[in-house]
Coordinates of C-alpha atoms in Angstrom, one line a residue:
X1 CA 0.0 0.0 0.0
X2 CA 1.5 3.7 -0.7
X3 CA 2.5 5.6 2.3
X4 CA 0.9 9.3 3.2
X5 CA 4.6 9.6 2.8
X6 CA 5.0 8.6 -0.3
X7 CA 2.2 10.1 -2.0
X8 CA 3.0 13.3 -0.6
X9 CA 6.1 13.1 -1.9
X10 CA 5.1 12.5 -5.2
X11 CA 3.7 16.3 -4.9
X12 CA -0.1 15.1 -5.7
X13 CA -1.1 17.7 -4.2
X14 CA -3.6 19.4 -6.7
X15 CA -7.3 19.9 -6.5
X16 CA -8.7 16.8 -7.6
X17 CA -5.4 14.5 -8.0
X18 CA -6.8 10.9 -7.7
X19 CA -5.9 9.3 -4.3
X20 CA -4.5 12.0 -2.4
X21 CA -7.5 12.6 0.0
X22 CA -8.3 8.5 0.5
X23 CA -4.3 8.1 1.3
X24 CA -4.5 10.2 4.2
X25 CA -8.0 8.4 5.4
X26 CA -6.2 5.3 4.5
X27 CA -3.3 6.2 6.8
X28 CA -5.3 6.6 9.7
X29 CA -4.8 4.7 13.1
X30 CA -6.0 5.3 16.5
X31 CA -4.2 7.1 19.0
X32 CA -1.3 8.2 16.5
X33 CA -3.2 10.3 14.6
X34 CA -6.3 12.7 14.2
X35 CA -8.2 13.3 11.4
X36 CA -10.4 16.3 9.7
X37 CA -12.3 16.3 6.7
X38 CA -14.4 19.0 5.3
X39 CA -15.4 20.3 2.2
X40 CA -12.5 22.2 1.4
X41 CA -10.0 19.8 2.8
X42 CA -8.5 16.7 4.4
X43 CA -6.0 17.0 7.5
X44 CA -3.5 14.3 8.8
X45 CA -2.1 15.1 12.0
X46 CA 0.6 13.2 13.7
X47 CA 2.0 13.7 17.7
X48 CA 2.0 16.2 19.3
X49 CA 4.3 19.2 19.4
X50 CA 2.5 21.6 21.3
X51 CA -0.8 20.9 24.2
X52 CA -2.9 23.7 24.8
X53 CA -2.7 24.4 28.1
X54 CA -5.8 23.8 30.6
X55 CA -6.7 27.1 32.8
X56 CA -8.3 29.7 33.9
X57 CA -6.8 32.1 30.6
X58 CA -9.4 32.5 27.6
X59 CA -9.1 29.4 25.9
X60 CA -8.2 31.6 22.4
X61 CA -5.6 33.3 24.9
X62 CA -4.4 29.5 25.5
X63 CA -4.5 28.2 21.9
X64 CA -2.8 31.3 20.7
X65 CA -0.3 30.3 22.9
X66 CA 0.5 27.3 22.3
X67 CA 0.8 28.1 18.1
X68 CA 3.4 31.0 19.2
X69 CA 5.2 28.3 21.3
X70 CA 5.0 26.1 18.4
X71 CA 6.3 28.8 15.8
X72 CA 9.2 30.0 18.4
X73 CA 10.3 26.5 18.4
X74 CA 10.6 25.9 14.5
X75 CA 7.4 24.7 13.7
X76 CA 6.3 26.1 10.2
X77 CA 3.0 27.2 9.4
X78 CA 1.6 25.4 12.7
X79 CA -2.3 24.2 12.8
X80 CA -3.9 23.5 16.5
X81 CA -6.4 20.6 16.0
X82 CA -8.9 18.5 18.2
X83 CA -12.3 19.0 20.1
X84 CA -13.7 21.6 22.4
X85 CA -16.2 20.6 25.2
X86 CA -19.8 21.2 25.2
X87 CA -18.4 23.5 28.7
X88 CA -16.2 25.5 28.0
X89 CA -14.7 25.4 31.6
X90 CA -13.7 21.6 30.9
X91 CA -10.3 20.9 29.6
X92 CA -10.0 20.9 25.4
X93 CA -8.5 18.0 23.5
X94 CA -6.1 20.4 21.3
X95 CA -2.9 20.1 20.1
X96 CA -0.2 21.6 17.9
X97 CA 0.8 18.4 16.0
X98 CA 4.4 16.9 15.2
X99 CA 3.6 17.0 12.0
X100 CA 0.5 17.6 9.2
X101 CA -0.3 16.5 6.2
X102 CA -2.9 18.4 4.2
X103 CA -4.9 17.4 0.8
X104 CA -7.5 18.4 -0.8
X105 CA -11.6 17.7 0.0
X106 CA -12.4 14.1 0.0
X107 CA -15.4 14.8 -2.2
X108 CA -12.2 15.9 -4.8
X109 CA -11.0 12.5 -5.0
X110 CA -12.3 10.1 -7.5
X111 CA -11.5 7.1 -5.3
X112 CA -13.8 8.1 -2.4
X113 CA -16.5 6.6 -4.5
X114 CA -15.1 2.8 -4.0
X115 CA -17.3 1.3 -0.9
X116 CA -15.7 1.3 2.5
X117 CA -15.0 -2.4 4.1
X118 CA -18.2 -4.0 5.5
X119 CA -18.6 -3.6 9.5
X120 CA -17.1 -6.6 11.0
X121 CA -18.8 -9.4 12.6
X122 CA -19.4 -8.3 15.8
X123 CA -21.9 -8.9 18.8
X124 CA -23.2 -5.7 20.0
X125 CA -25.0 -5.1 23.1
X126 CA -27.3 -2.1 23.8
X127 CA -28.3 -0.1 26.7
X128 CA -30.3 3.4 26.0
X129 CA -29.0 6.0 28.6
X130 CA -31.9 6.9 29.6
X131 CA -34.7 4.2 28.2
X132 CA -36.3 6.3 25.1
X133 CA -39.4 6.3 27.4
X134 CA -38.0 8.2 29.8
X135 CA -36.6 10.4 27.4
X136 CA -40.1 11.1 26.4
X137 CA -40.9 12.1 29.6
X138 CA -38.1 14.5 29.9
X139 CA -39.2 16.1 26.9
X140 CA -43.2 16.6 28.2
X141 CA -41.2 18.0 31.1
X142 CA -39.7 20.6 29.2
X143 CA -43.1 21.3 27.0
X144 CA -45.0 22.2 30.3
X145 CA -42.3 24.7 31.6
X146 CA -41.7 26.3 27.9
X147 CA -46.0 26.4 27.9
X148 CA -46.0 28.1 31.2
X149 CA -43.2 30.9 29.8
X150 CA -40.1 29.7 31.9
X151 CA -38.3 29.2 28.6
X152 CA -37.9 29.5 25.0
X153 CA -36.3 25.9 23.8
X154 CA -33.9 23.2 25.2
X155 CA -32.1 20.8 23.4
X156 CA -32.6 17.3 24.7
X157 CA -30.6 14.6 24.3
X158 CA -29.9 10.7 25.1
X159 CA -27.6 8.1 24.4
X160 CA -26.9 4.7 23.8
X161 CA -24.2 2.7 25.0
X162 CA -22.6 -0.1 22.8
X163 CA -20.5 -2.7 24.0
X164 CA -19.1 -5.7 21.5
X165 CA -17.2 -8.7 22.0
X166 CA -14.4 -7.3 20.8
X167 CA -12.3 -4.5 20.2
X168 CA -13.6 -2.7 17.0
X169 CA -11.2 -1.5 14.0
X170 CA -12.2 2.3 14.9
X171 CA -10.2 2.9 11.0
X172 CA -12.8 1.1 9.1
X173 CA -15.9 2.8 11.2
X174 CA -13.9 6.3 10.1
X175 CA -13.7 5.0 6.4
X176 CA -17.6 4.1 6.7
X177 CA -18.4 7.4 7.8
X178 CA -16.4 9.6 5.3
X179 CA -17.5 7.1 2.1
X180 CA -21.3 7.7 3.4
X181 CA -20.9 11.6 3.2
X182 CA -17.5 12.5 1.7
X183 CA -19.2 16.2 1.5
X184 CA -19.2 16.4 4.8
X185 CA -17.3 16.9 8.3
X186 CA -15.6 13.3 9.4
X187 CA -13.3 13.6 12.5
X188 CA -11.1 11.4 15.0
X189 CA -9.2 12.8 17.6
X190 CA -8.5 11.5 20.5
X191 CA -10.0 12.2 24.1
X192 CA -8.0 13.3 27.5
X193 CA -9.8 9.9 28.9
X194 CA -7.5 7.7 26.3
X195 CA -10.5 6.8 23.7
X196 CA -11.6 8.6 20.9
X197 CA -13.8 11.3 19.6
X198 CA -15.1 9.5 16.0
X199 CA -17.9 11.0 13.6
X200 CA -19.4 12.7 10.5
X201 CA -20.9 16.0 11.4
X202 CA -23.2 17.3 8.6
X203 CA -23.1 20.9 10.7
X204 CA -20.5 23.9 10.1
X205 CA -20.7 26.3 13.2
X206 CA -18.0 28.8 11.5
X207 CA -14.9 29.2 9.3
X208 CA -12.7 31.9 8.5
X209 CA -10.5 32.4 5.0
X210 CA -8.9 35.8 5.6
X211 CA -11.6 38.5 6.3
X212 CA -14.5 36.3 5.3
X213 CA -16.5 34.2 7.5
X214 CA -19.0 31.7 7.1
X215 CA -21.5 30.0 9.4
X216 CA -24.3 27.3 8.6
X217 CA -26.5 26.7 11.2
X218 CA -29.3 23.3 11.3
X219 CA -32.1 23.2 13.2
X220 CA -35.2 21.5 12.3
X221 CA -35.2 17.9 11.4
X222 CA -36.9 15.2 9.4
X223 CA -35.7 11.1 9.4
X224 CA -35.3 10.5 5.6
X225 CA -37.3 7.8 3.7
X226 CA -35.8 5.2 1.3
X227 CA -39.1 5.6 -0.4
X228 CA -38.1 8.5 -3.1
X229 CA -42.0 10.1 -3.2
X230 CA -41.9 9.9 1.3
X231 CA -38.3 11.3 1.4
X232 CA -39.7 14.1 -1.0
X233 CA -42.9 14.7 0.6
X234 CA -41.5 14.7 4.3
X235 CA -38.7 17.4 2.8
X236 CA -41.2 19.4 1.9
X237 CA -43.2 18.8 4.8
X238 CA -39.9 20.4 6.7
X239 CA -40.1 23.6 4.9
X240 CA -43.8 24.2 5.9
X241 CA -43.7 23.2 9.4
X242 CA -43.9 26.2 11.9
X243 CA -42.6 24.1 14.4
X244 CA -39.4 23.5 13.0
X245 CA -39.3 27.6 11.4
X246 CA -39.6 28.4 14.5
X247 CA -36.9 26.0 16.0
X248 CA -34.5 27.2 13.3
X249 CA -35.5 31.2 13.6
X250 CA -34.5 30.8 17.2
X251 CA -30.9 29.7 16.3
X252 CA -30.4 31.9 13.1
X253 CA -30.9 35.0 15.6
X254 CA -28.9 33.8 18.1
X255 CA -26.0 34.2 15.4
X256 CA -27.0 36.4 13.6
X257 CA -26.7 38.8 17.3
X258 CA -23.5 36.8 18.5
X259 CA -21.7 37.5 15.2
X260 CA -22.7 41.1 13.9
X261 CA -20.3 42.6 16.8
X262 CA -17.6 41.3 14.3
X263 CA -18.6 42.0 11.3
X264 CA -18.9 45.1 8.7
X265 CA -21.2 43.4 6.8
X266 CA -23.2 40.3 7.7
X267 CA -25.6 38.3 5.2
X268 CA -28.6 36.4 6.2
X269 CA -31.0 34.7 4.3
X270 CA -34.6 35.4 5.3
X271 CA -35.4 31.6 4.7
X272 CA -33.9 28.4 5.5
X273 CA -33.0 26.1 2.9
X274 CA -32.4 22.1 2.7
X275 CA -29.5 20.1 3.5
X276 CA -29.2 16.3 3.6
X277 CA -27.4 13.7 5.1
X278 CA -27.6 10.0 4.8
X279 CA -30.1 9.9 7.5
X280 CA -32.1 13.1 7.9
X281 CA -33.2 16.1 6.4
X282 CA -32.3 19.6 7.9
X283 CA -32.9 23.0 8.1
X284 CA -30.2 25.4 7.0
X285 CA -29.2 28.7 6.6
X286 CA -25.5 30.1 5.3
X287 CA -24.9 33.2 6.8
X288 CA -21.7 34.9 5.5
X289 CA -20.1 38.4 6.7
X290 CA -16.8 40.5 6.2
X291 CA -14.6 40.9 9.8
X292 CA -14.5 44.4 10.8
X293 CA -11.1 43.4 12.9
X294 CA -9.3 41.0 11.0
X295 CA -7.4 40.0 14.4
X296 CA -10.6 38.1 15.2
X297 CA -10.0 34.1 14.6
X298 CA -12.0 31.7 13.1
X299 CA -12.1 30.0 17.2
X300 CA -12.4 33.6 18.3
X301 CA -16.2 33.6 16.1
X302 CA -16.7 29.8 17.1
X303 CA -15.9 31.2 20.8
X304 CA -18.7 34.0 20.4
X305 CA -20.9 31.7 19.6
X306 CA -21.0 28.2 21.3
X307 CA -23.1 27.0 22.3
X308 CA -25.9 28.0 20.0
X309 CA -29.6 27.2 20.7
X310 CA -29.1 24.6 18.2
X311 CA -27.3 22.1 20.3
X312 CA -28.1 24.2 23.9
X313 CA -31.2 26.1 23.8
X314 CA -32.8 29.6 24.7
X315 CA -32.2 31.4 26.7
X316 CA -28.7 30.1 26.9
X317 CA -27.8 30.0 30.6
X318 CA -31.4 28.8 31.7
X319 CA -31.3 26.2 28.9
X320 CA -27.9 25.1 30.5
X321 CA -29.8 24.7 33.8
X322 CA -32.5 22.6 32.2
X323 CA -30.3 20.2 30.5
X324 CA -28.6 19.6 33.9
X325 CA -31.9 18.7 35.2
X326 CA -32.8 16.6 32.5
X327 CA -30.0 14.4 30.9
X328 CA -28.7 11.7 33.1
X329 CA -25.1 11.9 31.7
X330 CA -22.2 14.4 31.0
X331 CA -22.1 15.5 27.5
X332 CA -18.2 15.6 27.3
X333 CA -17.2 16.0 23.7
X334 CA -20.8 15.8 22.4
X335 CA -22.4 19.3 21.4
X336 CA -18.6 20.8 21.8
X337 CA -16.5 22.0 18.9
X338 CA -14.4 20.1 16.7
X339 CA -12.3 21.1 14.0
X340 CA -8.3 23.8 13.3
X341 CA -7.2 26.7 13.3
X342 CA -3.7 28.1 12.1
X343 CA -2.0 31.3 13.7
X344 CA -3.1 33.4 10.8
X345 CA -6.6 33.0 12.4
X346 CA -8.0 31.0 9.4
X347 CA -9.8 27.7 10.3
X348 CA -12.8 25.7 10.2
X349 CA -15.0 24.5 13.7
X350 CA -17.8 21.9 13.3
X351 CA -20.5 21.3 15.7
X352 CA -19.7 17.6 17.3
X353 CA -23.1 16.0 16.4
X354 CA -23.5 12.1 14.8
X355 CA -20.5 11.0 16.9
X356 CA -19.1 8.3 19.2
X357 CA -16.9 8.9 21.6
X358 CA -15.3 5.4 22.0
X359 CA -13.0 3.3 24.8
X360 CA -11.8 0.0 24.2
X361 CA -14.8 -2.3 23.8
X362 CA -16.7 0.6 24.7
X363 CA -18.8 3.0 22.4
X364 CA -21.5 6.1 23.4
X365 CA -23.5 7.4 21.0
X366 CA -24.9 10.6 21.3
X367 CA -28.1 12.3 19.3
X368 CA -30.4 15.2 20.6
X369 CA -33.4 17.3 19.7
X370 CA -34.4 20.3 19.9
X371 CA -37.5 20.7 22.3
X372 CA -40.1 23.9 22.0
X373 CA -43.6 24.6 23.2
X374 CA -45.0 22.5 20.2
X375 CA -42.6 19.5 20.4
X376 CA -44.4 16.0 20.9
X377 CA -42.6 13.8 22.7
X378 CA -42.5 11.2 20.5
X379 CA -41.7 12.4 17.3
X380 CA -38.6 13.9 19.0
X381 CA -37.6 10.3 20.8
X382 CA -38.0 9.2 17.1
X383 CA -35.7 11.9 15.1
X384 CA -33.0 10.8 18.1
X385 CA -33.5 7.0 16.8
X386 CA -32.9 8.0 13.4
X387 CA -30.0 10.4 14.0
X388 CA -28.6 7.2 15.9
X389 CA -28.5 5.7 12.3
X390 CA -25.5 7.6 10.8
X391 CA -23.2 6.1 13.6
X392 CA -25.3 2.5 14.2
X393 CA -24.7 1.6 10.4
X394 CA -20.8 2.5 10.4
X395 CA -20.4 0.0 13.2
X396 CA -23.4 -2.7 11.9
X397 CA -25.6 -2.3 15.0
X398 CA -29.4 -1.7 15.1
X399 CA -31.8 -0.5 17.6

C-alpha cells in the first residue's frame, strides 16, 4: 500500500489529483493520529508538538499560545487541531501536531466513491441512557415549563451505549463514515480519557479564510425515507412546518446577534434552505459576513458563539440549567466544537453531532433534539433513533 509519505512526496497535491484525499484516510490509526475532513479539505495530524494548556486564561488566549510556542520552536505554518467541550470550563482536547499532512476535499478524489470495508462481525449489546421512554418524559417536562413561559427551547438529548465482544477496527468505522458523506465533516481525535472522539458531522458552526467568514447553522429535522415520493414529501413537509421555522429562527438570531459585533457586513438569508445527510433532512441557513477586525479568529467567532440554541437552547444560561436537570449523563465532547485553526486565524470549527466517543470495547452514541412549546414527545424520541442511524450503520448495529 502507498505511504501518506510517499504520496506526498510525489507532490499530488492538486485539486482533484486521484488518491490524495483516500491516502490520508487510509493512513489513519488510533491514538497516533487525528483526522479532519471538510469540504474544502483533508487533515493528517501526527503527535504532538504543542498541548494547549488547561486554565483559567481564555481558551483563544491559551491556543494562541501554544501556536506561538510552536512557531518560536521551529514549527512552520503550525495548525492546533482537536475537540472543544460542550463546557467550555472543561479541559479541550487540542494540540499543535508533530507534523500535518494536508490534501484536498475528499469529495475531490475520485477514489472516495469505492465502498468502504463492511462492518465486521461483531456482537453488540445495547443499553439506551436513559430508556427512550423516559426520554419522552423528559421532553413533556420541558413542553409544560416552555408552555408556562419559563423558557424559549432546550435541546434534549440521550444516548446509547454499545458494547461488542471485541475491540472494534475504529479505522474502518472512520472510512464508513467519510464514504457515506464525503461532502461532509468526518473527524477522530483522541479524548483526554484515552478513547476517541469518531464521527461525520453534517453541521458547520464557522470558518474563516482571511476576512470572510461563514456560518451554517441546522435546526429542524426530518428522518429520511428510502421511499423516493416519502423522502420528497417529508422534505417538503420540513419547509412548511412552523414548528421547525420556529426552532431554526430561534438559532439563526442567536448568530445572527453573536456575530454582527464582528462584522462590517453580515448576510442572512430570510429563509432556510435544505440540507441532507444519509439519514435526515435539515434546516439550514448560510450566513456569511466581512470581519470588521481581522485579528478576530475563526475559534475567536466559534468562541462567540458556542453554544448556539441549536445544540443548547434559549435562553442560553437557563437552557444550560435545564439540561442539567434533565439528561442523566455528562455531555463531554458531544455538542462541543471540533475542527483547526492556524495562527493566521483561518480555520474551520464543526459542531460535534453524529459522533461516538469510543474506549476499548466501549462506544456512546450521542443524538439530541431540539425541544419547544409545540414539540411531541414522540416524534422527537424518534428523530433521536434516526440520528442514531448515521453512527449504528458505520459499526453494523441496530436498535
Amino acid at each position: 500500500m502507498t505511504t501518506v509519505h510517499e504520496t506526498l512526496a510525489r507532490g499530488e497535491t492538486a485539486a482533484g489529483a486521484v488518491g490524495v484525499a483516500t491516502a490520508l484516510l487510509d493512513a489513519y490509526r488510533p491514538g497516533a493520529h487525528r483526522f479532519f475532513a471538510s469540504p474544502t479539505r483533508t487533515l493528517l495530524a501526527e503527535g504532538t508538538h504543542t498541548r494547549v494548556a488547561h486554565d483559567e486564561r481564555p481558551l483563544t488566549d491559551r491556543v494562541r499560545e501554544a501556536l506561538g510556542t510552536a512557531a518560536a520552536q521551529g514549527a512552520a505554518d503550525p495548525v492546533v487541531i482537536g475537540a472543544i467541550p460542550f463546557d467550555r470550563t472543561a479541559p479541550a482536547a487540542l494540540v499543535v501536531p508533530a507534523a500535518l499532512h494536508r490534501a484536498p476535499a475528499l469529495a475531490a478524489d475520485p477514489l472516495i466513491a469505492l465502498p468502504a470495508p463492511p462492518p465486521e462481525p461483531v456482537a453488540w449489546t445495547l443499553r439506551p441512557v436513559p430508556a427512550p421512554e423516559r426520554y419522552a418524559e423528559a421532553v413533556a417536562a420541558a413542553v409544560r415549563r416552555m408552555r408556562d413561559g419559563e423558557f424559549g427551547k432546550v435541546v434534549l438529548a440521550r444516548a446509547l451505549d454499545l458494547t461488542a465482544d471485541r475491540t472494534p477496527g475504529l479505522s474502518a468505522m472512520l472510512q464508513r463514515l467519510a464514504r457515506r458523506d464525503p461532502h461532509g465533516y468526518t473527524f477522530a481525535v483522541p479524548t483526554a480519557t484515552g478513547g476517541t472522539l469518531l464521527g461525520a458531522s453534517p453541521e458547520l458552526l464557522v470558518s474563516r479564510r482571511g476576512t470572510a467568514l461563514v456560518a451554517n447553522p441546522l435546526a429542524g429535522s426530518a428522518p429520511r425515507s428510502e421511499d423516493l415520493a416519502e423522502d420528497v414529501q417529508r422534505a417538503a413537509a420540513l419547509l412548511r412546518s412552523a414548528k421547525d421555522l420556529h426552532e431554526h429562527a430561534v438559532v439563526v438570531d442567536a448568530m445572527r446577534a453573536a456575530l454582527t459585533p464582528y462584522c462590517a457586513g453580515l448576510h442572512v438569508p430570510r429563509r432556510p434552505t435544505l440540507v441532507k445527510t444519509a439519514a435526515m433532512w435539515h434546516l439550514s441557513t448560510t450566513l456569511t459576513g466581512t470581519l470588521a477586525d481581522p485579528a478576530a479568529t475563526a475559534l475567536d467567532l466559534a468562541c462567540a458563539v458556542h453554544p448556539t440554541p441549536a445544540v443548547c437552547g434559549a435562553p442560553t444560561a437557563h437552557a444550560r440549567r435545564v439540561i442539567g436537570e434533565l439528561e442523566p449523563f455528562d455531555r463531554g465532547l458531544y455538542t462541543g466544537i471540533v475542527g483547526w485553526g492556524d495562527a493566521a486565524g483561518d480555520g474551520e470549527w464543526v459542531v460535534t453531532i453524529r459522533c461516538a466517543e469510543t474506549r476499548g470495547q466501549d462506544l456512546r452514541l450521542y443524538a439530541g433534539a431540539g425541544v419547544v412549546a409545540d414539540s411531541d414527545p414522540a416524534a422527537e424520541t424518534a428523530e433521536t433513533g434516526a440520528k442514531f442511524r448515521t453512527f449504528l450503520d458505520a459499526v453494523g448495529a441496530a436498535l
